[in-house]
PDB file of C-alpha atoms in Angstrom:
ATOM      1  CA  MET I   1     -10.494  -1.959  -0.501  1.00 91.00           C
ATOM      2  CA  LYS I   2      -7.580  -1.852   1.926  1.00 94.00           C
ATOM      3  CA  THR I   3      -5.615  -5.022   2.616  1.00 96.00           C
ATOM      4  CA  VAL I   4      -4.604  -5.907   6.176  1.00 97.00           C
ATOM      5  CA  LEU I   5      -2.128  -8.677   6.993  1.00 97.00           C
ATOM      6  CA  VAL I   6      -2.682 -10.316  10.386  1.00 97.00           C
ATOM      7  CA  ILE I   7       0.319 -12.237  11.762  1.00 98.00           C
ATOM      8  CA  GLU I   8      -0.941 -14.240  14.757  1.00 96.00           C
ATOM      9  CA  ASP I   9      -0.075 -17.783  15.855  1.00 94.00           C
ATOM     10  CA  GLU I  10      -3.273 -18.391  17.867  1.00 94.00           C
ATOM     11  CA  PRO I  11      -5.750 -19.726  15.246  1.00 95.00           C
ATOM     12  CA  GLN I  12      -8.874 -18.556  17.117  1.00 96.00           C
ATOM     13  CA  ILE I  13      -7.597 -15.010  17.615  1.00 95.00           C
ATOM     14  CA  ARG I  14      -6.373 -14.812  14.000  1.00 96.00           C
ATOM     15  CA  THR I  15      -9.728 -16.079  12.688  1.00 96.00           C
ATOM     16  CA  ASN I  16     -11.687 -13.621  14.847  1.00 96.00           C
ATOM     17  CA  ILE I  17      -9.570 -10.670  13.695  1.00 96.00           C
ATOM     18  CA  LEU I  18      -9.906 -11.724  10.051  1.00 97.00           C
ATOM     19  CA  LYS I  19     -13.703 -11.950  10.451  1.00 96.00           C
ATOM     20  CA  ILE I  20     -13.932  -8.541  12.139  1.00 96.00           C
ATOM     21  CA  LEU I  21     -11.860  -6.973   9.377  1.00 96.00           C
ATOM     22  CA  GLY I  22     -13.921  -8.701   6.689  1.00 95.00           C
ATOM     23  CA  PHE I  23     -17.163  -7.401   8.217  1.00 95.00           C
ATOM     24  CA  LYS I  24     -15.707  -3.880   8.222  1.00 95.00           C
ATOM     25  CA  GLY I  25     -14.860  -4.029   4.514  1.00 95.00           C
ATOM     26  CA  PHE I  26     -11.164  -4.839   4.627  1.00 96.00           C
ATOM     27  CA  GLN I  27      -9.480  -7.533   2.606  1.00 96.00           C
ATOM     28  CA  ALA I  28      -7.849  -9.508   5.410  1.00 96.00           C
ATOM     29  CA  ILE I  29      -5.138 -12.120   5.026  1.00 97.00           C
ATOM     30  CA  GLY I  30      -3.523 -14.146   7.785  1.00 97.00           C
ATOM     31  CA  ALA I  31      -0.182 -15.727   8.603  1.00 96.00           C
ATOM     32  CA  GLU I  32       0.454 -18.174  11.441  1.00 95.00           C
ATOM     33  CA  ASP I  33       4.093 -17.315  12.168  1.00 95.00           C
ATOM     34  CA  GLY I  34       6.655 -14.586  11.668  1.00 95.00           C
ATOM     35  CA  GLU I  35       8.472 -16.229   8.784  1.00 95.00           C
ATOM     36  CA  LYS I  36       5.253 -16.703   6.809  1.00 96.00           C
ATOM     37  CA  GLY I  37       4.200 -13.152   7.736  1.00 96.00           C
ATOM     38  CA  ILE I  38       7.375 -11.642   6.251  1.00 96.00           C
ATOM     39  CA  GLU I  39       6.859 -13.706   3.103  1.00 96.00           C
ATOM     40  CA  MET I  40       3.217 -12.623   2.771  1.00 96.00           C
ATOM     41  CA  ALA I  41       4.049  -8.960   3.408  1.00 97.00           C
ATOM     42  CA  ASN I  42       6.564  -9.018   0.563  1.00 95.00           C
ATOM     43  CA  GLN I  43       4.199 -10.959  -1.690  1.00 95.00           C
ATOM     44  CA  HIS I  44       0.960  -9.007  -1.079  1.00 95.00           C
ATOM     45  CA  SER I  45       2.192  -5.503  -0.100  1.00 94.00           C
ATOM     46  CA  PRO I  46      -0.659  -4.951   2.380  1.00 97.00           C
ATOM     47  CA  ASP I  47      -1.824  -1.486   3.384  1.00 96.00           C
ATOM     48  CA  LEU I  48      -1.338  -2.321   7.084  1.00 97.00           C
ATOM     49  CA  ILE I  49       0.151  -5.113   9.206  1.00 97.00           C
ATOM     50  CA  ILE I  50      -1.055  -6.336  12.610  1.00 97.00           C
ATOM     51  CA  CYS I  51       1.453  -8.606  14.327  1.00 96.00           C
ATOM     52  CA  ASP I  52       1.686 -10.528  17.586  1.00 95.00           C
ATOM     53  CA  ILE I  53       5.041 -10.360  19.377  1.00 93.00           C
ATOM     54  CA  MET I  54       5.317 -13.923  20.674  1.00 93.00           C
ATOM     55  CA  LEU I  55       5.423 -15.962  17.455  1.00 94.00           C
ATOM     56  CA  PRO I  56       7.122 -19.191  16.378  1.00 92.00           C
ATOM     57  CA  ASN I  57      10.148 -19.083  14.027  1.00 90.00           C
ATOM     58  CA  VAL I  58      10.582 -15.293  13.951  1.00 94.00           C
ATOM     59  CA  ASP I  59       9.077 -13.197  16.764  1.00 94.00           C
ATOM     60  CA  GLY I  60       7.186  -9.955  16.149  1.00 94.00           C
ATOM     61  CA  TYR I  61      10.259  -7.822  16.815  1.00 94.00           C
ATOM     62  CA  GLY I  62      12.150  -9.797  14.163  1.00 95.00           C
ATOM     63  CA  VAL I  63       9.254  -9.411  11.725  1.00 96.00           C
ATOM     64  CA  LEU I  64       9.217  -5.641  12.216  1.00 95.00           C
ATOM     65  CA  SER I  65      13.003  -5.388  11.848  1.00 94.00           C
ATOM     66  CA  ALA I  66      12.948  -7.438   8.636  1.00 95.00           C
ATOM     67  CA  LEU I  67      10.100  -5.417   7.134  1.00 95.00           C
ATOM     68  CA  ARG I  68      11.733  -2.091   8.001  1.00 93.00           C
ATOM     69  CA  GLN I  69      14.877  -3.174   6.116  1.00 93.00           C
ATOM     70  CA  SER I  70      13.029  -3.888   2.861  1.00 91.00           C
ATOM     71  CA  SER I  71      12.214  -1.005   0.515  1.00 89.00           C
ATOM     72  CA  ASN I  72       8.947  -2.764  -0.433  1.00 91.00           C
ATOM     73  CA  THR I  73       7.610  -2.844   3.127  1.00 93.00           C
ATOM     74  CA  VAL I  74       9.391  -0.060   5.021  1.00 91.00           C
ATOM     75  CA  THR I  75       6.459   2.382   4.833  1.00 91.00           C
ATOM     76  CA  ILE I  76       3.640  -0.059   5.646  1.00 94.00           C
ATOM     77  CA  PRO I  77       1.943   0.906   8.949  1.00 95.00           C
ATOM     78  CA  PHE I  78       2.703  -1.746  11.575  1.00 96.00           C
ATOM     79  CA  ILE I  79       0.656  -2.432  14.715  1.00 96.00           C
ATOM     80  CA  PHE I  80       1.783  -4.777  17.463  1.00 95.00           C
ATOM     81  CA  LEU I  81      -0.970  -6.834  19.085  1.00 92.00           C
ATOM     82  CA  SER I  82       0.270  -8.618  22.184  1.00 87.00           C
ATOM     83  CA  ALA I  83      -0.468  -9.904  25.660  1.00 86.00           C
ATOM     84  CA  LYS I  84       2.758  -8.165  26.712  1.00 82.00           C
ATOM     85  CA  SER I  85       1.389  -5.058  28.374  1.00 80.00           C
ATOM     86  CA  ASP I  86       4.336  -3.747  30.398  1.00 84.00           C
ATOM     87  CA  ARG I  87       5.439  -0.237  29.523  1.00 87.00           C
ATOM     88  CA  SER I  88       8.903  -1.564  28.680  1.00 85.00           C
ATOM     89  CA  ASP I  89       7.403  -3.991  26.125  1.00 83.00           C
ATOM     90  CA  ILE I  90       5.314  -1.250  24.541  1.00 85.00           C
ATOM     91  CA  ARG I  91       8.311   1.103  24.484  1.00 88.00           C
ATOM     92  CA  GLN I  92      10.506  -1.580  22.882  1.00 88.00           C
ATOM     93  CA  GLY I  93       7.960  -2.094  20.101  1.00 86.00           C
ATOM     94  CA  MET I  94       7.629   1.619  19.464  1.00 88.00           C
ATOM     95  CA  ASN I  95      11.420   2.102  19.507  1.00 88.00           C
ATOM     96  CA  LEU I  96      11.763  -0.557  16.809  1.00 87.00           C
ATOM     97  CA  GLY I  97       9.408   1.428  14.587  1.00 88.00           C
ATOM     98  CA  ALA I  98       5.912   0.127  15.299  1.00 92.00           C
ATOM     99  CA  ASP I  99       3.213   2.670  14.534  1.00 93.00           C
ATOM    100  CA  ASP I 100       0.903   1.507  17.319  1.00 93.00           C
ATOM    101  CA  TYR I 101       0.524  -1.138  20.027  1.00 94.00           C
ATOM    102  CA  LEU I 102      -2.662  -2.900  21.132  1.00 93.00           C
ATOM    103  CA  THR I 103      -2.736  -5.128  24.197  1.00 90.00           C
ATOM    104  CA  LYS I 104      -4.775  -8.310  24.522  1.00 90.00           C
ATOM    105  CA  PRO I 105      -7.583  -8.533  25.344  1.00 91.00           C
ATOM    106  CA  PHE I 106      -8.928  -5.876  22.998  1.00 92.00           C
ATOM    107  CA  THR I 107     -12.336  -4.959  21.622  1.00 93.00           C
ATOM    108  CA  ALA I 108     -13.384  -4.891  17.987  1.00 94.00           C
ATOM    109  CA  VAL I 109     -13.926  -1.130  18.325  1.00 95.00           C
ATOM    110  CA  GLU I 110     -10.362  -0.614  19.600  1.00 95.00           C
ATOM    111  CA  LEU I 111      -9.008  -2.710  16.743  1.00 95.00           C
ATOM    112  CA  ILE I 112     -10.948  -0.904  14.019  1.00 96.00           C
ATOM    113  CA  ASP I 113     -10.274   2.554  15.506  1.00 95.00           C
ATOM    114  CA  THR I 114      -6.535   1.835  15.635  1.00 95.00           C
ATOM    115  CA  ILE I 115      -6.468   0.537  12.062  1.00 96.00           C
ATOM    116  CA  THR I 116      -8.510   3.478  10.781  1.00 94.00           C
ATOM    117  CA  SER I 117      -6.282   5.958  12.577  1.00 94.00           C
ATOM    118  CA  ARG I 118      -3.097   4.437  11.121  1.00 93.00           C
ATOM    119  CA  LEU I 119      -4.510   4.300   7.581  1.00 93.00           C
ATOM    120  CA  GLU I 120      -5.693   7.918   7.777  1.00 92.00           C
ATOM    121  CA  LYS I 121      -2.275   9.033   9.003  1.00 90.00           C
ATOM    122  CA  GLN I 122      -0.591   7.087   6.188  1.00 85.00           C
ATOM    123  CA  ALA I 123      -2.860   8.753   3.624  1.00 84.00           C
ATOM    124  CA  THR I 124      -2.149  12.207   5.056  1.00 84.00           C
ATOM    125  CA  VAL I 125       1.603  11.633   4.995  1.00 78.00           C
ATOM    126  CA  SER I 126       1.534  10.159   1.466  1.00 76.00           C
ATOM    127  CA  GLN I 127      -0.631  12.850  -0.147  1.00 79.00           C
ATOM    128  CA  PRO I 128       2.129  15.464  -0.705  1.00 80.00           C
ATOM    129  CA  TYR I 129       4.247  12.824  -2.472  1.00 78.00           C
ATOM    130  CA  ILE I 130       1.319  11.760  -4.640  1.00 79.00           C
ATOM    131  CA  ASP I 131       0.638  15.393  -5.566  1.00 82.00           C
ATOM    132  CA  ALA I 132       4.321  15.978  -6.381  1.00 84.00           C
ATOM    133  CA  MET I 133       4.403  12.876  -8.607  1.00 87.00           C
ATOM    134  CA  ARG I 134       1.251  13.977 -10.417  1.00 90.00           C
ATOM    135  CA  GLN I 135       2.718  17.435 -11.037  1.00 90.00           C
ATOM    136  CA  ALA I 136       6.050  15.982 -12.216  1.00 87.00           C
ATOM    137  CA  THR I 137       4.204  13.680 -14.631  1.00 88.00           C
ATOM    138  CA  GLN I 138       2.252  16.621 -16.054  1.00 89.00           C
ATOM    139  CA  GLN I 139       5.450  18.622 -16.526  1.00 88.00           C
ATOM    140  CA  LEU I 140       7.176  15.689 -18.182  1.00 87.00           C
ATOM    141  CA  ASN I 141       4.249  15.215 -20.569  1.00 84.00           C
ATOM    142  CA  GLN I 142       4.393  18.923 -21.402  1.00 85.00           C
ATOM    143  CA  PHE I 143       8.112  18.681 -22.239  1.00 85.00           C
ATOM    144  CA  VAL I 144       7.723  15.480 -24.260  1.00 86.00           C
ATOM    145  CA  TYR I 145       4.636  16.387 -26.299  1.00 89.00           C
ATOM    146  CA  PHE I 146       4.767  20.170 -26.798  1.00 89.00           C
ATOM    147  CA  ASP I 147       7.278  22.500 -28.390  1.00 87.00           C
ATOM    148  CA  PRO I 148       8.812  24.660 -25.640  1.00 85.00           C
ATOM    149  CA  LEU I 149       8.962  27.782 -27.841  1.00 87.00           C
ATOM    150  CA  THR I 150       5.503  27.739 -29.434  1.00 89.00           C
ATOM    151  CA  ASN I 151       3.690  25.481 -26.962  1.00 87.00           C
ATOM    152  CA  LEU I 152       2.180  23.677 -29.963  1.00 88.00           C
ATOM    153  CA  PRO I 153       1.956  19.892 -30.246  1.00 88.00           C
ATOM    154  CA  ASN I 154       5.169  18.353 -31.557  1.00 88.00           C
ATOM    155  CA  ARG I 155       5.794  15.364 -33.831  1.00 88.00           C
ATOM    156  CA  VAL I 156       5.725  12.854 -30.987  1.00 88.00           C
ATOM    157  CA  LEU I 157       2.217  13.865 -29.915  1.00 88.00           C
ATOM    158  CA  LEU I 158       0.957  14.069 -33.494  1.00 85.00           C
ATOM    159  CA  ARG I 159       2.401  10.627 -34.324  1.00 89.00           C
ATOM    160  CA  ASN I 160       0.802   9.132 -31.174  1.00 89.00           C
ATOM    161  CA  ARG I 161      -2.575  10.678 -31.976  1.00 88.00           C
ATOM    162  CA  LEU I 162      -2.369   9.454 -35.587  1.00 86.00           C
ATOM    163  CA  GLN I 163      -1.579   5.923 -34.392  1.00 89.00           C
ATOM    164  CA  GLU I 164      -4.536   6.063 -31.991  1.00 89.00           C
ATOM    165  CA  ALA I 165      -6.811   7.257 -34.805  1.00 86.00           C
ATOM    166  CA  ILE I 166      -5.618   4.444 -37.094  1.00 86.00           C
ATOM    167  CA  VAL I 167      -6.302   1.844 -34.396  1.00 88.00           C
ATOM    168  CA  GLN I 168      -9.797   3.260 -33.785  1.00 87.00           C
ATOM    169  CA  ALA I 169     -10.533   3.351 -37.529  1.00 84.00           C
ATOM    170  CA  GLN I 170      -9.456  -0.278 -37.922  1.00 85.00           C
ATOM    171  CA  LYS I 171     -11.419  -1.306 -34.846  1.00 84.00           C
ATOM    172  CA  HIS I 172     -14.629   0.224 -36.224  1.00 83.00           C
ATOM    173  CA  SER I 173     -13.902  -0.693 -39.885  1.00 79.00           C
ATOM    174  CA  ARG I 174     -13.854   2.923 -41.011  1.00 79.00           C
ATOM    175  CA  TRP I 175     -11.660   4.918 -43.314  1.00 78.00           C
ATOM    176  CA  LEU I 176      -9.298   7.416 -41.800  1.00 69.00           C
ATOM    177  CA  ARG I 177      -9.328  10.763 -43.606  1.00 70.00           C
ATOM    178  CA  PHE I 178      -6.493  13.188 -43.329  1.00 65.00           C
ATOM    179  CA  CYS I 179      -4.629  15.696 -45.421  1.00 64.00           C
ATOM    180  CA  ALA I 180      -0.948  15.425 -46.135  1.00 64.00           C
ATOM    181  CA  SER I 181       1.198  18.089 -47.666  1.00 63.00           C
ATOM    182  CA  THR I 182       4.562  17.662 -49.276  1.00 57.00           C
TER     183      THR I 182
END
C-alpha cells in the first residue's frame, strides 16, 4: 500500500483528499501546515507528497525546497495543489522541482490520475537501480560464500548452514547427525 502525505491548511479540503485516497487504497496522512508537513515527510517517508502552496508557517515553496535538500526526501514525487493557476505560479513550482501541479478546483479523477502517473513514473525510474542492487547483492554473496577457483562452498557458507541446522534441530528437539573427519 502506497503512502501519500497531504499538506493542506484547509481542513475540509484535506479531509476530502484523505477520504478519496483512502477509498482508492492509499494510506493517506495529513498535515495542516508546512512545518508539520516537513516533519511528517521525514518521519514517515511517504511514497508521494501533495502540497498546497499558500500555507501557514512555511509555504509550499519552502516545503519543497526543504524536502529537496534532505537525502531522505529528495526523490519523493511532489505535487503542488493550489488555487494559484497563473502560468507563472505553475512555472515557479515546476522550476523548484515539483513533479506536477494541480489547480483548485479539481476532480477526484484528476487527483487519482495525477498520483497514479507520478507513482508509475517513479517506479519506472527506480527499477534499473533496484535491478543493479539485486545483481550486486548476488555477486557479493557469490564472493563471500563460494571459493573463486573451484566455485565450491567455502567455510563461511558451511559454518552458516551448520549453525542454521543446529538451530532447527534444537527448535524441533532432534539430534543433528553429521560426519567429521580429522
